[in-house]
mmCIF file of C-alpha atoms in Angstrom:
data_model
loop_
_atom_site.group_PDB
_atom_site.id
_atom_site.type_symbol
_atom_site.label_atom_id
_atom_site.label_comp_id
_atom_site.label_asym_id
_atom_site.label_seq_id
_atom_site.Cartn_x
_atom_site.Cartn_y
_atom_site.Cartn_z
ATOM 1 C CA VAL O 1 -26.688 -23.798 -5.554
ATOM 2 C CA GLY O 2 -28.906 -23.845 -8.147
ATOM 3 C CA LYS O 3 -27.708 -23.183 -12.076
ATOM 4 C CA GLY O 4 -28.744 -18.692 -11.295
ATOM 5 C CA GLU O 5 -26.362 -18.815 -8.340
ATOM 6 C CA LEU O 6 -24.153 -20.693 -10.849
ATOM 7 C CA THR O 7 -24.209 -17.955 -13.180
ATOM 8 C CA ARG O 8 -23.544 -15.387 -11.397
ATOM 9 C CA ARG O 9 -20.934 -17.337 -9.049
ATOM 10 C CA ALA O 10 -19.437 -17.495 -12.315
ATOM 11 C CA ILE O 11 -19.534 -14.036 -14.348
ATOM 12 C CA LEU O 12 -17.457 -12.803 -10.302
ATOM 13 C CA ASP O 13 -15.103 -14.465 -11.262
ATOM 14 C CA GLN O 14 -14.734 -12.755 -14.480
ATOM 15 C CA ALA O 15 -15.317 -9.007 -12.631
ATOM 16 C CA VAL O 16 -13.160 -10.367 -10.266
ATOM 17 C CA ALA O 17 -9.894 -10.984 -12.376
ATOM 18 C CA MET O 18 -11.392 -7.822 -14.683
ATOM 19 C CA ALA O 19 -10.987 -6.068 -11.987
ATOM 20 C CA ALA O 20 -7.578 -6.547 -10.781
ATOM 21 C CA ARG O 21 -6.256 -5.627 -14.382
ATOM 22 C CA VAL O 22 -8.285 -2.263 -14.100
ATOM 23 C CA GLY O 23 -9.424 -1.626 -10.482
ATOM 24 C CA LEU O 24 -12.492 -1.583 -9.403
ATOM 25 C CA GLY O 25 -13.332 1.744 -10.648
ATOM 26 C CA GLY O 26 -13.332 0.632 -14.409
ATOM 27 C CA LEU O 27 -15.491 -2.110 -13.782
ATOM 28 C CA THR O 28 -18.422 -1.240 -15.694
ATOM 29 C CA ILE O 29 -21.165 -3.704 -16.423
ATOM 30 C CA GLY O 30 -20.863 -2.973 -20.527
ATOM 31 C CA GLY O 31 -17.155 -4.191 -20.148
ATOM 32 C CA LEU O 32 -18.326 -7.388 -17.674
ATOM 33 C CA ALA O 33 -20.500 -7.953 -21.301
ATOM 34 C CA THR O 34 -18.112 -8.368 -23.582
ATOM 35 C CA ILE O 35 -15.737 -10.223 -21.188
ATOM 36 C CA THR O 36 -18.048 -12.404 -20.410
ATOM 37 C CA GLY O 37 -20.137 -12.542 -23.501
ATOM 38 C CA MET O 38 -23.340 -12.083 -22.250
ATOM 39 C CA SER O 39 -26.048 -9.168 -22.626
ATOM 40 C CA LYS O 40 -26.023 -5.788 -21.037
ATOM 41 C CA SER O 41 -29.248 -6.675 -19.405
ATOM 42 C CA GLY O 42 -28.547 -9.819 -18.397
ATOM 43 C CA LEU O 43 -25.819 -9.017 -16.089
ATOM 44 C CA TYR O 44 -28.399 -6.757 -15.226
ATOM 45 C CA ALA O 45 -30.749 -9.534 -13.810
ATOM 46 C CA HIS O 46 -28.220 -10.335 -11.644
ATOM 47 C CA PHE O 47 -26.387 -6.896 -10.925
ATOM 48 C CA ASP O 48 -28.671 -3.954 -10.071
ATOM 49 C CA SER O 49 -25.894 -0.639 -11.023
ATOM 50 C CA LYS O 50 -21.811 -0.881 -10.902
ATOM 51 C CA GLU O 51 -21.924 0.163 -6.898
ATOM 52 C CA SER O 52 -24.005 -3.692 -6.110
ATOM 53 C CA LEU O 53 -21.635 -5.564 -8.955
ATOM 54 C CA GLN O 54 -18.758 -3.269 -7.481
ATOM 55 C CA VAL O 55 -19.414 -4.658 -3.582
ATOM 56 C CA ASP O 56 -20.553 -7.744 -5.240
ATOM 57 C CA VAL O 57 -16.483 -7.931 -5.890
ATOM 58 C CA VAL O 58 -14.943 -7.169 -2.992
ATOM 59 C CA GLU O 59 -17.062 -9.716 -1.488
ATOM 60 C CA HIS O 60 -16.204 -12.907 -3.722
ATOM 61 C CA ALA O 61 -12.285 -11.046 -3.893
ATOM 62 C CA ARG O 62 -13.344 -11.350 -0.294
ATOM 63 C CA ASP O 63 -14.407 -14.810 0.033
ATOM 64 C CA ALA O 64 -11.366 -16.265 -2.131
ATOM 65 C CA PHE O 65 -9.260 -14.586 0.216
ATOM 66 C CA VAL O 66 -10.809 -16.487 3.294
ATOM 67 C CA ASP O 67 -10.771 -19.789 0.897
ATOM 68 C CA LEU O 68 -6.986 -19.883 0.151
ATOM 69 C CA VAL O 69 -4.978 -18.070 3.249
ATOM 70 C CA VAL O 70 -7.648 -17.843 6.636
ATOM 71 C CA GLY O 71 -9.261 -21.050 6.368
ATOM 72 C CA PRO O 72 -5.811 -22.814 5.087
ATOM 73 C CA ALA O 73 -4.324 -21.129 8.144
ATOM 74 C CA LEU O 74 -7.395 -22.042 10.287
ATOM 75 C CA ARG O 75 -6.668 -25.421 9.924
ATOM 76 C CA THR O 76 -3.640 -25.828 11.501
ATOM 77 C CA PRO O 77 -2.585 -25.719 15.068
ATOM 78 C CA ARG O 78 -3.183 -22.778 17.467
ATOM 79 C CA GLY O 79 -0.216 -19.962 18.096
ATOM 80 C CA GLU O 80 2.635 -19.184 15.689
ATOM 81 C CA PRO O 81 2.545 -22.629 13.766
ATOM 82 C CA ARG O 82 -0.825 -21.041 12.691
ATOM 83 C CA LEU O 83 0.527 -17.589 11.909
ATOM 84 C CA ARG O 84 2.982 -19.123 9.984
ATOM 85 C CA ALA O 85 0.704 -20.709 7.918
ATOM 86 C CA LEU O 86 -1.218 -17.735 7.147
ATOM 87 C CA PHE O 87 1.821 -15.022 6.503
ATOM 88 C CA GLU O 88 2.751 -18.550 3.975
ATOM 89 C CA HIS O 89 -1.059 -18.142 2.285
ATOM 90 C CA TRP O 90 -1.000 -14.675 1.677
ATOM 91 C CA LEU O 91 2.884 -14.602 0.491
ATOM 92 C CA ALA O 92 2.168 -17.086 -2.611
ATOM 93 C CA ALA O 93 -1.239 -15.616 -3.345
ATOM 94 C CA GLY O 94 0.127 -12.235 -3.277
ATOM 95 C CA LEU O 95 3.288 -12.868 -5.107
ATOM 96 C CA ALA O 96 1.089 -16.030 -7.421
ATOM 97 C CA ARG O 97 -0.571 -12.347 -8.204
ATOM 98 C CA GLN O 98 -4.701 -14.116 -6.795
ATOM 99 C CA PRO O 99 -7.181 -11.920 -8.197
ATOM 100 C CA GLY O 100 -8.809 -11.452 -5.018
ATOM 101 C CA CYS O 101 -5.861 -10.723 -3.182
ATOM 102 C CA THR O 102 -5.736 -8.397 -5.955
ATOM 103 C CA VAL O 103 -8.616 -6.405 -5.891
ATOM 104 C CA LEU O 104 -8.591 -6.707 -1.571
ATOM 105 C CA VAL O 105 -5.198 -4.989 -1.878
ATOM 106 C CA GLN O 106 -5.510 -2.371 -4.664
ATOM 107 C CA SER O 107 -9.154 -0.984 -3.709
ATOM 108 C CA ALA O 108 -8.051 -0.612 -0.208
ATOM 109 C CA MET O 109 -6.243 2.612 -1.815
ATOM 110 C CA GLU O 110 -9.018 3.483 -4.649
ATOM 111 C CA PHE O 111 -11.547 3.577 -2.706
ATOM 112 C CA ASP O 112 -10.145 4.340 1.121
ATOM 113 C CA GLU O 113 -11.115 7.816 0.464
ATOM 114 C CA GLN O 114 -14.637 8.340 -0.476
ATOM 115 C CA VAL O 115 -17.899 7.935 0.499
ATOM 116 C CA GLY O 116 -20.395 4.914 0.202
ATOM 117 C CA ALA O 117 -21.153 1.215 0.061
ATOM 118 C CA VAL O 118 -17.743 -0.163 -1.494
ATOM 119 C CA HIS O 119 -16.000 1.474 0.912
ATOM 120 C CA ASP O 120 -18.064 0.423 3.650
ATOM 121 C CA VAL O 121 -17.803 -3.587 2.985
ATOM 122 C CA LEU O 122 -13.622 -2.891 2.265
ATOM 123 C CA VAL O 123 -13.630 -1.369 5.795
ATOM 124 C CA ARG O 124 -15.473 -4.614 7.049
ATOM 125 C CA ASP O 125 -13.560 -6.848 5.421
ATOM 126 C CA HIS O 126 -10.859 -4.874 6.828
ATOM 127 C CA ARG O 127 -11.715 -4.881 10.213
ATOM 128 C CA ASP O 128 -12.406 -8.241 10.350
ATOM 129 C CA LEU O 129 -8.949 -9.610 8.551
ATOM 130 C CA HIS O 130 -6.476 -7.075 11.354
ATOM 131 C CA GLU O 131 -9.406 -9.212 14.407
ATOM 132 C CA THR O 132 -7.870 -12.465 12.510
ATOM 133 C CA ILE O 133 -4.133 -11.907 12.919
ATOM 134 C CA ALA O 134 -4.657 -10.185 16.158
ATOM 135 C CA GLN O 135 -6.965 -13.391 18.050
ATOM 136 C CA ILE O 136 -3.848 -15.788 16.335
ATOM 137 C CA VAL O 137 -1.463 -13.412 18.042
ATOM 138 C CA ARG O 138 -4.003 -13.749 21.347
ATOM 139 C CA THR O 139 -3.561 -17.576 20.468
ATOM 140 C CA ALA O 140 0.114 -17.754 20.115
ATOM 141 C CA ILE O 141 -0.166 -15.608 24.172
ATOM 142 C CA SER O 142 -1.669 -18.505 25.685
ATOM 143 C CA GLU O 143 -0.010 -20.753 24.161
ATOM 144 C CA GLU O 144 3.660 -19.099 25.451
ATOM 145 C CA HIS O 145 4.538 -19.562 21.839
ATOM 146 C CA PHE O 146 4.706 -15.243 22.788
ATOM 147 C CA ARG O 147 5.741 -13.130 25.806
ATOM 148 C CA ASP O 148 2.537 -11.604 27.530
ATOM 149 C CA GLY O 149 3.174 -7.598 26.270
ATOM 150 C CA VAL O 150 2.673 -8.257 23.113
ATOM 151 C CA ASP O 151 0.268 -6.445 21.171
ATOM 152 C CA PRO O 152 -1.846 -7.872 19.088
ATOM 153 C CA GLU O 153 -3.368 -5.297 17.227
ATOM 154 C CA GLN O 154 0.265 -3.619 16.907
ATOM 155 C CA PHE O 155 1.169 -7.371 15.827
ATOM 156 C CA ALA O 156 -2.188 -6.723 12.649
ATOM 157 C CA TYR O 157 -1.057 -3.239 11.694
ATOM 158 C CA ASP O 158 2.800 -4.911 11.407
ATOM 159 C CA LEU O 159 1.701 -7.472 8.946
ATOM 160 C CA TYR O 160 -0.428 -5.986 6.974
ATOM 161 C CA ALA O 161 2.662 -3.433 6.756
ATOM 162 C CA VAL O 162 4.670 -6.515 5.849
ATOM 163 C CA MET O 163 2.737 -7.411 3.000
ATOM 164 C CA LEU O 164 1.617 -4.116 1.530
ATOM 165 C CA GLY O 165 6.020 -4.191 1.064
ATOM 166 C CA VAL O 166 5.763 -6.858 -0.213
ATOM 167 C CA TYR O 167 3.075 -5.984 -2.731
ATOM 168 C CA HIS O 168 4.769 -2.557 -3.797
ATOM 169 C CA ALA O 169 8.426 -4.326 -3.940
ATOM 170 C CA SER O 170 7.393 -7.949 -5.932
ATOM 171 C CA ARG O 171 4.367 -6.024 -8.720
ATOM 172 C CA LEU O 172 5.445 -1.745 -8.643
ATOM 173 C CA LEU O 173 9.737 -2.511 -8.251
ATOM 174 C CA ASP O 174 9.710 -5.751 -10.109
ATOM 175 C CA ASP O 175 12.101 -6.567 -6.938
ATOM 176 C CA PRO O 176 13.497 -10.852 -7.079
ATOM 177 C CA ARG O 177 14.238 -10.482 -3.567
ATOM 178 C CA ALA O 178 10.509 -9.607 -2.731
ATOM 179 C CA ARG O 179 10.324 -13.068 -1.237
ATOM 180 C CA ILE O 180 12.652 -12.708 0.645
ATOM 181 C CA ARG O 181 12.613 -9.483 2.259
ATOM 182 C CA ALA O 182 8.886 -10.263 3.466
ATOM 183 C CA ARG O 183 10.571 -13.047 4.674
ATOM 184 C CA ASN O 184 13.260 -11.635 6.546
ATOM 185 C CA ALA O 185 10.851 -8.587 7.853
ATOM 186 C CA PHE O 186 8.084 -11.622 9.267
ATOM 187 C CA GLU O 187 11.002 -13.495 10.919
ATOM 188 C CA ALA O 188 11.453 -10.411 13.362
ATOM 189 C CA LEU O 189 8.383 -9.593 14.061
ATOM 190 C CA LEU O 190 8.236 -13.503 15.191
ATOM 191 C CA VAL O 191 11.357 -12.670 16.966
ATOM 192 C CA ALA O 192 10.446 -9.475 18.446
ATOM 193 C CA ALA O 193 6.571 -11.128 20.225
ATOM 194 C CA ARG O 194 9.139 -14.066 20.860
ATOM 195 C CA ARG O 195 11.619 -12.270 23.503
ATOM 196 C CA VAL J 1 12.775 31.844 -13.325
ATOM 197 C CA GLY J 2 10.415 33.553 -15.341
ATOM 198 C CA LYS J 3 6.600 34.204 -15.798
ATOM 199 C CA GLY J 4 6.287 31.094 -17.448
ATOM 200 C CA GLU J 5 7.749 28.510 -15.508
ATOM 201 C CA LEU J 6 5.947 29.872 -12.517
ATOM 202 C CA THR J 7 2.686 29.457 -14.291
ATOM 203 C CA ARG J 8 3.817 25.755 -14.930
ATOM 204 C CA ARG J 9 4.989 25.014 -11.307
ATOM 205 C CA ALA J 10 1.520 26.872 -10.092
ATOM 206 C CA ILE J 11 -0.709 24.746 -12.663
ATOM 207 C CA LEU J 12 1.470 21.376 -11.650
ATOM 208 C CA ASP J 13 0.249 22.172 -8.025
ATOM 209 C CA GLN J 14 -3.198 22.681 -8.928
ATOM 210 C CA ALA J 15 -2.352 19.576 -10.559
ATOM 211 C CA VAL J 16 -0.959 17.736 -8.105
ATOM 212 C CA ALA J 17 -3.409 18.227 -5.285
ATOM 213 C CA MET J 18 -6.247 17.029 -8.327
ATOM 214 C CA ALA J 19 -3.716 13.575 -9.371
ATOM 215 C CA ALA J 20 -4.282 12.744 -5.069
ATOM 216 C CA ARG J 21 -8.303 13.222 -4.165
ATOM 217 C CA VAL J 22 -8.995 11.667 -8.350
ATOM 218 C CA GLY J 23 -5.549 9.508 -8.988
ATOM 219 C CA LEU J 24 -3.340 9.918 -11.647
ATOM 220 C CA GLY J 25 -4.839 8.153 -14.630
ATOM 221 C CA GLY J 26 -8.213 10.698 -13.492
ATOM 222 C CA LEU J 27 -6.372 13.188 -13.966
ATOM 223 C CA THR J 28 -7.323 15.102 -17.857
ATOM 224 C CA ILE J 29 -6.055 18.237 -19.476
ATOM 225 C CA GLY J 30 -10.221 18.771 -19.318
ATOM 226 C CA GLY J 31 -10.002 18.550 -15.989
ATOM 227 C CA LEU J 32 -7.265 20.606 -15.361
ATOM 228 C CA ALA J 33 -8.477 23.365 -17.175
ATOM 229 C CA THR J 34 -12.145 23.181 -15.305
ATOM 230 C CA ILE J 35 -9.782 23.795 -12.294
ATOM 231 C CA THR J 36 -7.799 26.253 -12.276
ATOM 232 C CA GLY J 37 -9.384 28.693 -14.781
ATOM 233 C CA MET J 38 -7.088 27.724 -18.581
ATOM 234 C CA SER J 39 -8.223 27.275 -21.634
ATOM 235 C CA LYS J 40 -6.818 23.619 -23.167
ATOM 236 C CA SER J 41 -5.225 25.091 -25.746
ATOM 237 C CA GLY J 42 -4.056 27.123 -22.429
ATOM 238 C CA LEU J 43 -2.346 23.975 -20.946
ATOM 239 C CA TYR J 44 -1.354 22.245 -24.267
ATOM 240 C CA ALA J 45 1.415 24.774 -24.834
ATOM 241 C CA HIS J 46 2.722 23.146 -21.414
ATOM 242 C CA PHE J 47 1.861 19.810 -21.025
ATOM 243 C CA ASP J 48 2.544 18.239 -25.247
ATOM 244 C CA SER J 49 -0.106 14.208 -24.039
ATOM 245 C CA LYS J 50 -1.850 13.240 -20.189
ATOM 246 C CA GLU J 51 0.882 10.797 -19.772
ATOM 247 C CA SER J 52 3.694 13.702 -20.071
ATOM 248 C CA LEU J 53 0.923 15.771 -17.718
ATOM 249 C CA GLN J 54 1.198 13.146 -15.658
ATOM 250 C CA VAL J 55 4.688 12.001 -16.282
ATOM 251 C CA ASP J 56 5.134 16.085 -14.910
ATOM 252 C CA VAL J 57 3.112 15.265 -12.478
ATOM 253 C CA VAL J 58 4.902 12.376 -10.653
ATOM 254 C CA GLU J 59 7.908 15.388 -11.173
ATOM 255 C CA HIS J 60 6.017 17.800 -8.351
ATOM 256 C CA ALA J 61 4.750 15.585 -6.217
ATOM 257 C CA ARG J 62 8.668 13.735 -5.529
ATOM 258 C CA ASP J 63 9.715 17.525 -5.258
ATOM 259 C CA ALA J 64 7.735 18.389 -2.986
ATOM 260 C CA PHE J 65 8.241 15.708 -1.016
ATOM 261 C CA VAL J 66 11.964 15.530 -1.497
ATOM 262 C CA ASP J 67 11.553 19.707 -0.222
ATOM 263 C CA LEU J 68 9.150 18.268 3.153
ATOM 264 C CA VAL J 69 10.424 15.150 3.965
ATOM 265 C CA VAL J 70 13.911 14.146 2.373
ATOM 266 C CA GLY J 71 16.179 17.324 2.011
ATOM 267 C CA PRO J 72 14.882 18.175 6.173
ATOM 268 C CA ALA J 73 16.828 15.154 7.157
ATOM 269 C CA LEU J 74 19.770 15.025 5.232
ATOM 270 C CA ARG J 75 19.916 18.674 7.265
ATOM 271 C CA THR J 76 20.623 16.517 11.209
ATOM 272 C CA PRO J 77 23.835 14.711 12.019
ATOM 273 C CA ARG J 78 24.180 11.956 9.859
ATOM 274 C CA GLY J 79 22.562 8.317 11.222
ATOM 275 C CA GLU J 80 19.702 7.685 13.495
ATOM 276 C CA PRO J 81 19.161 11.136 14.063
ATOM 277 C CA ARG J 82 18.135 11.282 10.502
ATOM 278 C CA LEU J 83 16.276 8.507 10.338
ATOM 279 C CA ARG J 84 13.579 9.179 12.738
ATOM 280 C CA ALA J 85 13.568 12.920 11.103
ATOM 281 C CA LEU J 86 12.696 10.972 8.069
ATOM 282 C CA PHE J 87 10.619 9.000 9.060
ATOM 283 C CA GLU J 88 9.291 11.768 11.730
ATOM 284 C CA HIS J 89 8.404 13.903 8.507
ATOM 285 C CA TRP J 90 7.101 11.743 6.008
ATOM 286 C CA LEU J 91 4.693 10.478 9.519
ATOM 287 C CA ALA J 92 2.995 14.709 9.239
ATOM 288 C CA ALA J 93 3.149 14.908 5.699
ATOM 289 C CA GLY J 94 1.237 11.612 5.511
ATOM 290 C CA LEU J 95 -0.906 11.772 8.109
ATOM 291 C CA ALA J 96 -1.547 15.701 6.354
ATOM 292 C CA ARG J 97 -2.447 14.423 3.961
ATOM 293 C CA GLN J 98 0.351 16.346 2.481
ATOM 294 C CA PRO J 99 -1.011 15.762 -1.872
ATOM 295 C CA GLY J 100 2.369 14.837 -3.513
ATOM 296 C CA CYS J 101 3.328 12.919 -0.961
ATOM 297 C CA THR J 102 0.440 11.137 -1.360
ATOM 298 C CA VAL J 103 -0.052 11.554 -5.339
ATOM 299 C CA LEU J 104 3.649 9.041 -4.885
ATOM 300 C CA VAL J 105 2.004 6.337 -2.601
ATOM 301 C CA GLN J 106 -0.731 5.681 -5.023
ATOM 302 C CA SER J 107 0.507 6.112 -8.068
ATOM 303 C CA ALA J 108 2.854 3.352 -6.870
ATOM 304 C CA MET J 109 0.059 1.754 -6.374
ATOM 305 C CA GLU J 110 -2.503 2.617 -9.995
ATOM 306 C CA PHE J 111 0.832 2.250 -11.671
ATOM 307 C CA ASP J 112 1.793 -0.667 -10.412
ATOM 308 C CA GLU J 113 1.958 -3.577 -13.649
ATOM 309 C CA GLN J 114 0.551 -0.687 -16.035
ATOM 310 C CA VAL J 115 3.248 -0.024 -19.150
ATOM 311 C CA GLY J 116 4.768 3.280 -20.001
ATOM 312 C CA ALA J 117 6.903 6.607 -18.755
ATOM 313 C CA VAL J 118 4.669 7.006 -15.939
ATOM 314 C CA HIS J 119 5.638 3.738 -14.604
ATOM 315 C CA ASP J 120 8.832 4.737 -15.424
ATOM 316 C CA VAL J 121 9.703 7.745 -13.769
ATOM 317 C CA LEU J 122 8.095 5.955 -10.571
ATOM 318 C CA VAL J 123 10.268 3.001 -10.247
ATOM 319 C CA ARG J 124 12.656 5.803 -11.129
ATOM 320 C CA ASP J 125 11.741 7.486 -7.893
ATOM 321 C CA HIS J 126 10.868 5.009 -5.458
ATOM 322 C CA ARG J 127 14.219 2.920 -6.250
ATOM 323 C CA ASP J 128 15.837 6.382 -5.652
ATOM 324 C CA LEU J 129 13.949 6.589 -2.052
ATOM 325 C CA HIS J 130 14.522 3.100 -0.807
ATOM 326 C CA GLU J 131 18.404 4.048 -1.762
ATOM 327 C CA THR J 132 18.371 6.860 0.228
ATOM 328 C CA ILE J 133 17.242 5.430 3.279
ATOM 329 C CA ALA J 134 20.080 2.056 2.566
ATOM 330 C CA GLN J 135 22.597 5.264 2.936
ATOM 331 C CA ILE J 136 20.181 6.606 6.456
ATOM 332 C CA VAL J 137 21.231 2.971 6.962
ATOM 333 C CA ARG J 138 24.414 2.894 6.065
ATOM 334 C CA THR J 139 26.128 6.167 8.188
ATOM 335 C CA ALA J 140 24.133 4.211 11.074
ATOM 336 C CA ILE J 141 26.229 1.305 10.852
ATOM 337 C CA SER J 142 29.398 3.592 10.631
ATOM 338 C CA GLU J 143 28.166 5.962 13.220
ATOM 339 C CA GLU J 144 27.840 3.324 15.160
ATOM 340 C CA HIS J 145 25.010 4.137 16.512
ATOM 341 C CA PHE J 146 23.272 -0.026 14.496
ATOM 342 C CA ARG J 147 25.539 -2.627 14.278
ATOM 343 C CA ASP J 148 27.785 -4.136 12.003
ATOM 344 C CA GLY J 149 25.229 -7.158 9.817
ATOM 345 C CA VAL J 150 22.205 -4.741 9.988
ATOM 346 C CA ASP J 151 21.347 -5.433 5.849
ATOM 347 C CA PRO J 152 20.390 -1.660 4.438
ATOM 348 C CA GLU J 153 17.804 -3.165 2.263
ATOM 349 C CA GLN J 154 15.588 -5.091 3.932
ATOM 350 C CA PHE J 155 15.284 -1.142 6.560
ATOM 351 C CA ALA J 156 14.357 0.925 3.533
ATOM 352 C CA TYR J 157 12.365 -2.660 3.025
ATOM 353 C CA ASP J 158 10.902 -2.109 6.773
ATOM 354 C CA LEU J 159 10.841 1.134 6.898
ATOM 355 C CA TYR J 160 8.413 1.729 3.398
ATOM 356 C CA ALA J 161 6.166 -0.932 4.555
ATOM 357 C CA VAL J 162 5.662 0.702 8.033
ATOM 358 C CA MET J 163 4.438 3.737 5.518
ATOM 359 C CA LEU J 164 2.224 2.520 3.569
ATOM 360 C CA GLY J 165 0.819 0.401 7.082
ATOM 361 C CA VAL J 166 0.127 3.538 8.326
ATOM 362 C CA TYR J 167 -1.420 5.165 5.416
ATOM 363 C CA HIS J 168 -3.260 3.023 5.475
ATOM 364 C CA ALA J 169 -4.089 2.619 8.360
ATOM 365 C CA SER J 170 -4.978 6.292 8.762
ATOM 366 C CA ARG J 171 -7.347 6.695 5.495
ATOM 367 C CA LEU J 172 -9.057 3.498 4.592
ATOM 368 C CA LEU J 173 -9.095 1.811 8.628
ATOM 369 C CA ASP J 174 -9.721 5.648 10.414
ATOM 370 C CA ASP J 175 -7.426 4.066 12.960
ATOM 371 C CA PRO J 176 -7.079 6.959 15.964
ATOM 372 C CA ARG J 177 -3.713 5.000 16.635
ATOM 373 C CA ALA J 178 -2.605 5.446 13.144
ATOM 374 C CA ARG J 179 0.343 7.465 14.602
ATOM 375 C CA ILE J 180 0.779 5.876 17.439
ATOM 376 C CA ARG J 181 0.820 2.544 15.010
ATOM 377 C CA ALA J 182 3.907 3.688 12.924
ATOM 378 C CA ARG J 183 5.873 5.174 15.227
ATOM 379 C CA ASN J 184 6.374 1.489 18.203
ATOM 380 C CA ALA J 185 7.227 -0.081 14.329
ATOM 381 C CA PHE J 186 9.726 2.692 13.436
ATOM 382 C CA GLU J 187 10.865 2.185 17.058
ATOM 383 C CA ALA J 188 10.584 -1.821 17.049
ATOM 384 C CA LEU J 189 12.792 -2.025 13.835
ATOM 385 C CA LEU J 190 15.506 0.613 15.632
ATOM 386 C CA VAL J 191 16.264 -1.906 18.349
ATOM 387 C CA ALA J 192 15.944 -5.138 16.671
ATOM 388 C CA ALA J 193 19.559 -2.498 14.613
ATOM 389 C CA ARG J 194 20.882 -1.891 17.597
ATOM 390 C CA ARG J 195 21.134 -5.334 19.769
#
């Protein structure tokens, strides 16, 4: 990794943190210049336009989510233990307001009906995530942790909904029981999948 | 209801529809003037500031949600039938992108960590909604549709998460199975509450 790439990553770290605060739509080359202390022309050397900056921010946020949540889960045993590891790492990152995790969830809602490259990369990343969850559920069935007949795509939908719920409860409602609510919901999904 | 109040409601209908498209943060007195064909000074006669406009828009969206979702549910028999009516009306409004419903969900995420009157009214409305759901669950327990020991607040959390999930699946992912995913998740909540 060269110096240019290290600089680019350092800028993107700050851009993801900024987007977590003001939204991806509120992220501008000018605002990023103020925060990083770089000139706008220096930033344009790394990002062609506001849209390409936003796309790079989504991809950087996705990389952080993979490093913190998906990667550690994939290093645990297949099946239910892996699903639990995914859930626990995701819950911890969400409750800690990890910027990459925040940006992925917030931007998905912010750009859900917009047209363009940012929307498209968000759709691709979320489809990837759903497919990753469904695949772990399939291994839980083949390992006989879950019964045959569990629908992996439905489970992925249900788990993502639980994570949106904890995001809502912890942030808007500042609910001190958000963590236990999410755990209860997750355990109920496991119980239904086992029986 | 006088003419001034009718005008105010007609403006708020358009303001809610605009906020559903551009977000509550993107709603301005100037933008609303363009859409309604009214002068900015005419609008300032109804709304003191951008923030008071945003608060009124949230309250108008909440009224639409109560008219379309909560009200019809409260006119059905207590307990599980009422819970099902709430779910079905909410799902229909969500999938139809009913503007009031959209604004309540979107704004909750947009303003979740902001400080001020808009945040406060959103928190109050969502707490009300959670309490409404929990109360219907309590009647389902007293009517013996659900077993004792079902946690009404947990059920409210779970149902809200299901609705966030369908919002995500239908809008960002454009998933044609969003409706069936939401129904499956709701039926699983009922099965777990009955057993």
